[in-house]
XYZ file of C-alpha atoms in Angstrom:
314
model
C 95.285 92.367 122.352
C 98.203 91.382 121.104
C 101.973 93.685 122.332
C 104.038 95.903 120.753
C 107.330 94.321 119.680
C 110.061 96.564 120.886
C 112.967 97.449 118.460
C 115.792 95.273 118.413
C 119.125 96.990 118.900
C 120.110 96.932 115.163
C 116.696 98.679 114.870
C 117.319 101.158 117.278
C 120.297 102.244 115.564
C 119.199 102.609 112.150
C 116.113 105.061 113.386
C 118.157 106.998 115.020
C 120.532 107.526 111.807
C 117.359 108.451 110.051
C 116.230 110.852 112.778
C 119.480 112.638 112.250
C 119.587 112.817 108.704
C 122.841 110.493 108.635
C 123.488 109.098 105.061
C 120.974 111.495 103.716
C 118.329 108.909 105.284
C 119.329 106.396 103.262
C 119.172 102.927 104.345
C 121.641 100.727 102.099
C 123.302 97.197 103.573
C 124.998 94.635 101.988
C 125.415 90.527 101.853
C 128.766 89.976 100.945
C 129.281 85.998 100.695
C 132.638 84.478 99.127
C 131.707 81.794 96.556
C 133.734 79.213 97.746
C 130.421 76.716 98.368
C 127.379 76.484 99.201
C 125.268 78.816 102.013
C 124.655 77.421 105.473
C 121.819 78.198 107.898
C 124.144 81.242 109.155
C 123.871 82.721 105.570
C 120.475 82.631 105.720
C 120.550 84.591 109.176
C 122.903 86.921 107.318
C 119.802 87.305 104.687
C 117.277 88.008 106.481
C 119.004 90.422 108.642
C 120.738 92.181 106.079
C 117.430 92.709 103.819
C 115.056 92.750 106.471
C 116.938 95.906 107.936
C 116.726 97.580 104.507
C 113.401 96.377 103.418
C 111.352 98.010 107.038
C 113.117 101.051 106.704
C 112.761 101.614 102.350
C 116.363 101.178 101.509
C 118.255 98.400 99.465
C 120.775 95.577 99.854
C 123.727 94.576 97.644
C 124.726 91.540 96.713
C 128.265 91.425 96.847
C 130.024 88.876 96.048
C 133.861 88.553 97.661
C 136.190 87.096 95.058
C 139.328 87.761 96.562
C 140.303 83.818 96.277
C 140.455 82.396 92.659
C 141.510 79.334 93.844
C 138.316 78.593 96.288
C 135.760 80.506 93.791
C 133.326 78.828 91.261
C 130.880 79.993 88.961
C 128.451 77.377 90.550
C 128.909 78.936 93.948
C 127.448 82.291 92.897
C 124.617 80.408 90.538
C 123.711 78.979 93.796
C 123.758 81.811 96.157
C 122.070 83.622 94.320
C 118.942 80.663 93.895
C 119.260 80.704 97.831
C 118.642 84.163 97.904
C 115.812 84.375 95.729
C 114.336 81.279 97.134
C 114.042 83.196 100.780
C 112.185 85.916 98.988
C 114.803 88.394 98.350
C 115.873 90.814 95.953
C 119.001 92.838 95.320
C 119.370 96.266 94.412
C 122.913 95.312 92.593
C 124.759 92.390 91.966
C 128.248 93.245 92.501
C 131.564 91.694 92.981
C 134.991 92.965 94.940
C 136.494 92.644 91.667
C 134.609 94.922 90.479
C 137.250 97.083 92.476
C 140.774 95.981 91.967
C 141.954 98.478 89.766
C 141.278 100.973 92.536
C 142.524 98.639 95.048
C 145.879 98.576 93.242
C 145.790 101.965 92.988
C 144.633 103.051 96.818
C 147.998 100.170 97.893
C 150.105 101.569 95.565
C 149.226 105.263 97.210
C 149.636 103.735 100.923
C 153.287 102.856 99.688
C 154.183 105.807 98.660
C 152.807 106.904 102.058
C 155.170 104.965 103.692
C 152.143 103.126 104.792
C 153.070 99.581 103.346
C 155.753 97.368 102.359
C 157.081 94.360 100.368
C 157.836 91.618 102.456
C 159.604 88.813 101.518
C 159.127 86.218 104.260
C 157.505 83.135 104.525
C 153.973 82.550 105.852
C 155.323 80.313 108.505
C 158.345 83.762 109.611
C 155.862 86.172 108.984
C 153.499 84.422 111.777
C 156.392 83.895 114.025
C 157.500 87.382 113.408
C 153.593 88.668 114.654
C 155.152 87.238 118.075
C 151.711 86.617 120.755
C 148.609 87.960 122.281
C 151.183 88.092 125.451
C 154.286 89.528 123.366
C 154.487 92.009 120.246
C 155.913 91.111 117.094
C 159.390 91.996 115.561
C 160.193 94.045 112.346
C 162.452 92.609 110.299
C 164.755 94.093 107.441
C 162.130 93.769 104.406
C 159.834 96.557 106.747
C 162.888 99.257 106.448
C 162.770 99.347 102.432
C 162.642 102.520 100.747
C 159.075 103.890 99.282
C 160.658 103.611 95.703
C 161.693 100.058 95.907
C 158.813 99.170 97.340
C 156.993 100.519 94.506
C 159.083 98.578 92.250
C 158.800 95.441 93.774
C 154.464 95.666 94.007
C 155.004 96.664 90.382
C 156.271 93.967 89.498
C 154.065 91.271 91.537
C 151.331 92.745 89.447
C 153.463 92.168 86.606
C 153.673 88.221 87.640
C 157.394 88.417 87.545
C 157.649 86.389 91.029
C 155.853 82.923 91.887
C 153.271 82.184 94.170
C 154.249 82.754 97.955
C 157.703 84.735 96.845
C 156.171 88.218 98.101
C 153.273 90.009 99.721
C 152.082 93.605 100.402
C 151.927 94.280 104.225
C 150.382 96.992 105.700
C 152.944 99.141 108.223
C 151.085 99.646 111.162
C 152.043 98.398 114.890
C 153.757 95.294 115.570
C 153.081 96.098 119.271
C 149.540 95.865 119.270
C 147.784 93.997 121.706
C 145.132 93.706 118.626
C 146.904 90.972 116.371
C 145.166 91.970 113.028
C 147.120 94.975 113.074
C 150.274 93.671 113.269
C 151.496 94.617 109.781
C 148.855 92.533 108.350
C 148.966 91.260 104.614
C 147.173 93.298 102.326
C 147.978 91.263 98.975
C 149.550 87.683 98.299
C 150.496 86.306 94.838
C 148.208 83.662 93.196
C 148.773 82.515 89.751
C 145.367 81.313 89.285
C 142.701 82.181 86.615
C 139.831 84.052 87.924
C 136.159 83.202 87.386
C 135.431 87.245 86.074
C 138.860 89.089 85.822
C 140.702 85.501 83.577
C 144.345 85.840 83.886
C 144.395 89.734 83.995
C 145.552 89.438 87.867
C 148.269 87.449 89.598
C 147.534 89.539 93.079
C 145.067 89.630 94.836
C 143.506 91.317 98.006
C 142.681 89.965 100.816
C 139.388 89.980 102.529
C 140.729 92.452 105.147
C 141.685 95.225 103.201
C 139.321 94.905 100.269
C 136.092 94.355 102.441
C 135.959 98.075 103.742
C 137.286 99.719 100.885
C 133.924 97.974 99.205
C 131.616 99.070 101.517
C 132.633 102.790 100.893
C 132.909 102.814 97.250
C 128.925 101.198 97.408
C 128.331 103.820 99.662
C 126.882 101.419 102.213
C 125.377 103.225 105.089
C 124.692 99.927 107.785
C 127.779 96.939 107.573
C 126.467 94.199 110.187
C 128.659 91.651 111.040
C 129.160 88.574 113.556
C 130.788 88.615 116.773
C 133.642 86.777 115.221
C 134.590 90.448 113.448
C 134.709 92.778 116.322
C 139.296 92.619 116.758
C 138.695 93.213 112.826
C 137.113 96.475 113.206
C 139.977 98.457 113.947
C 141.873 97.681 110.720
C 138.636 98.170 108.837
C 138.571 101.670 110.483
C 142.426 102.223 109.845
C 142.278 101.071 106.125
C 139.592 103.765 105.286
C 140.820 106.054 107.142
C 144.343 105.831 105.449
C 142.634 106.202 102.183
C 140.494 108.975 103.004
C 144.199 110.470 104.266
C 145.319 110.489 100.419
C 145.746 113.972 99.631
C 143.772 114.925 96.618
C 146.537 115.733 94.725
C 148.122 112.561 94.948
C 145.132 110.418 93.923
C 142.157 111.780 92.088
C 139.235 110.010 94.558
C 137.185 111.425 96.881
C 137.492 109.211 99.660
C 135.041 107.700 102.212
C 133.709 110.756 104.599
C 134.096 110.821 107.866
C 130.899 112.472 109.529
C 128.964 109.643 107.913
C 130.936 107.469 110.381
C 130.032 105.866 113.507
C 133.109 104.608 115.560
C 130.695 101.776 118.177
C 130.464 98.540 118.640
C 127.505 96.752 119.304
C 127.313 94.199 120.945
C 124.326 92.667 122.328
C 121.484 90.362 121.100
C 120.138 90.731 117.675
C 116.919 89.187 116.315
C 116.892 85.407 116.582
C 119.069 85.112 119.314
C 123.028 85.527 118.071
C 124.418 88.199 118.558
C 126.281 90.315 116.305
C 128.544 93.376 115.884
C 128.085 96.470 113.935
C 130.146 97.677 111.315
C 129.231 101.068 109.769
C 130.687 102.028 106.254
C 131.212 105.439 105.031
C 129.806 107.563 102.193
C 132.635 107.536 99.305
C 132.275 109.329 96.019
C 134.440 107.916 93.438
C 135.095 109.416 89.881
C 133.772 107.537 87.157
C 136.527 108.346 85.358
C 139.638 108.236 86.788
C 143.309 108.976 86.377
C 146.369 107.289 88.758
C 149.028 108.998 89.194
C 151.300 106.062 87.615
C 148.783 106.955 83.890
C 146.271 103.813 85.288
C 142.902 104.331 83.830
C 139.902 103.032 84.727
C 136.411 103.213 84.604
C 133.908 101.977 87.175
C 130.000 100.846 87.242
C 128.180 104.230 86.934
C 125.318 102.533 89.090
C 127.518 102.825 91.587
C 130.505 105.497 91.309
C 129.554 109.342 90.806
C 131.097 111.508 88.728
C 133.022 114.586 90.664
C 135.339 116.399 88.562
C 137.493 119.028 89.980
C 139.430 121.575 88.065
């Protein structure tokens, strides 16, 4: 007579979400690859795990695609991720991309800025590292982190415009250069790229990076269960602080309703997960986003209405 397999610990967690009505019981991961080449044995872990969860408990996976880096990306890369994924046995609910979102990432940085939450710097990769200072010794500010909310406006304004070339500027986010957690030592949120872009052409010369737009992702997809790698976990805490400074957003400064917090769960995992590696566990939160929505600086844009609700408030 053969034994009952025990839950694994990714397991564990999901049933109890569902015993406690989180997420409205719904189960809904994600595989978010870049398409820079070609999957490895690890991306197949990823897979399984990812649509495996969803699959045992009757939810979905996405298939999100993370095209923050025109000059890595290719066409072919996605053709053959998604072969790979079919070819394990796999279907997705939604193919998707992360630029899918970068209107509303503009918008949600521009809105941080005018929180006093981030800033134009104009320093080198090489200062800006040096600036960071060490796991042993926190970082230094320097004069570009003191500009005023208007002229940082200005100046993000006008790297969207493409007025400055590649390297001249990024977006930082103003946290805590004092840290003992180096991501969130005033990490970069955008960096210019004058590159063409497999889906979004030459509309963009900015782009996010992977840091800032993967957790703004998650919640506008609404994913309920984000697993991750080991390799994540010092991430986690600017994946938590970027959502929650959007969700901050008063209303009537940006028309979104931002992730929610009671779908949240603030662990971390770590322990073995099925085949032996272990992993982390990265929960997103519920977001309703307007399908049609209005920035305060007269942006419009419209999103997938797979995927973004309509809420419209007087």
């Amino acid at each position: 007579m053969s034994e009952e397999r025990s839950l694994n610990f990714l397991e564990e967690i999901v049933e109890e979400d569902i015993r406690e009505g989180k997420h409205g019981g719904r189960v809904l991961t994600r595989f978010p690859p870049e398409p820079n080449g070609y999957l490895h044995i690890g991306h197949a872990k990823s897979i399984c795990l990812n649509f495996g969860l969803a699959l045992k408990y009757g939810g979905q996976t996405n298939l999100r695609f993370d095209d923050t880096n025109p000059v890595k990306e290719d066409v072919e890369y996605v053709d053959s991720i998604k072969e790979d994924v079919k070819w394990l046995g796999f279907e997705w609910a939604n193919e998707l991309y992360a630029s899918d979102y970068f209107d509303l990432m503009y918008a949600f940085a521009m809105n941080m800025i005018r929180k006093g939450l981030a800033y134009v710097d104009d320093s080198t990769s090489e200062e800006i590292a040096a600036q960071k200072g060490t796991p042993t010794e926190p970082g230094k500010g320097n004069a570009y982190r003191n500009r005023s909310v208007e002229e940082n406006l200005r100046l993000f304004e006008e790297m969207k415009d493409c007025k400055y070339p590649d390297g001249a500027k990024v977006l930082r986010a103003k946290i805590d250069l004092a840290s003992p957690n180096m991501h969130m030592r005033d990490p970069i949120m955008y960096r210019i790229k004058h590159t063409h872009h497999h889906r979004t052409g030459d509309k963009w010369c900015i782009y996010p990076m992977y840091d800032f737009a993967h957790g703004e992702s998650d919640a506008i997809e609404e994913i309920t269960h984000s697993v991750c790698t080991l390799e994540f976990v010092q991430h986690r805490p600017l994946y938590d602080w970027f959502i929650e400074k959007i969700r901050d957003i008063p209303i009537q400064t940006i028309r979104v309703c931002a992730p929610q917090p009671q779908l949240h769960r603030n662990e971390q995992t770590q322990a073995a997960a099925t085949g032996g590696r272990e992993t982390c566990r990265r929960l997103g939160r519920s977001a309703h986003a307007y399908h049609k929505w209005i920035a305060p600086q007269g942006l419009y844009t419209r999103f997938h209405p797979r995927l973004l609700r309509a809420h419209w408030r007087g």
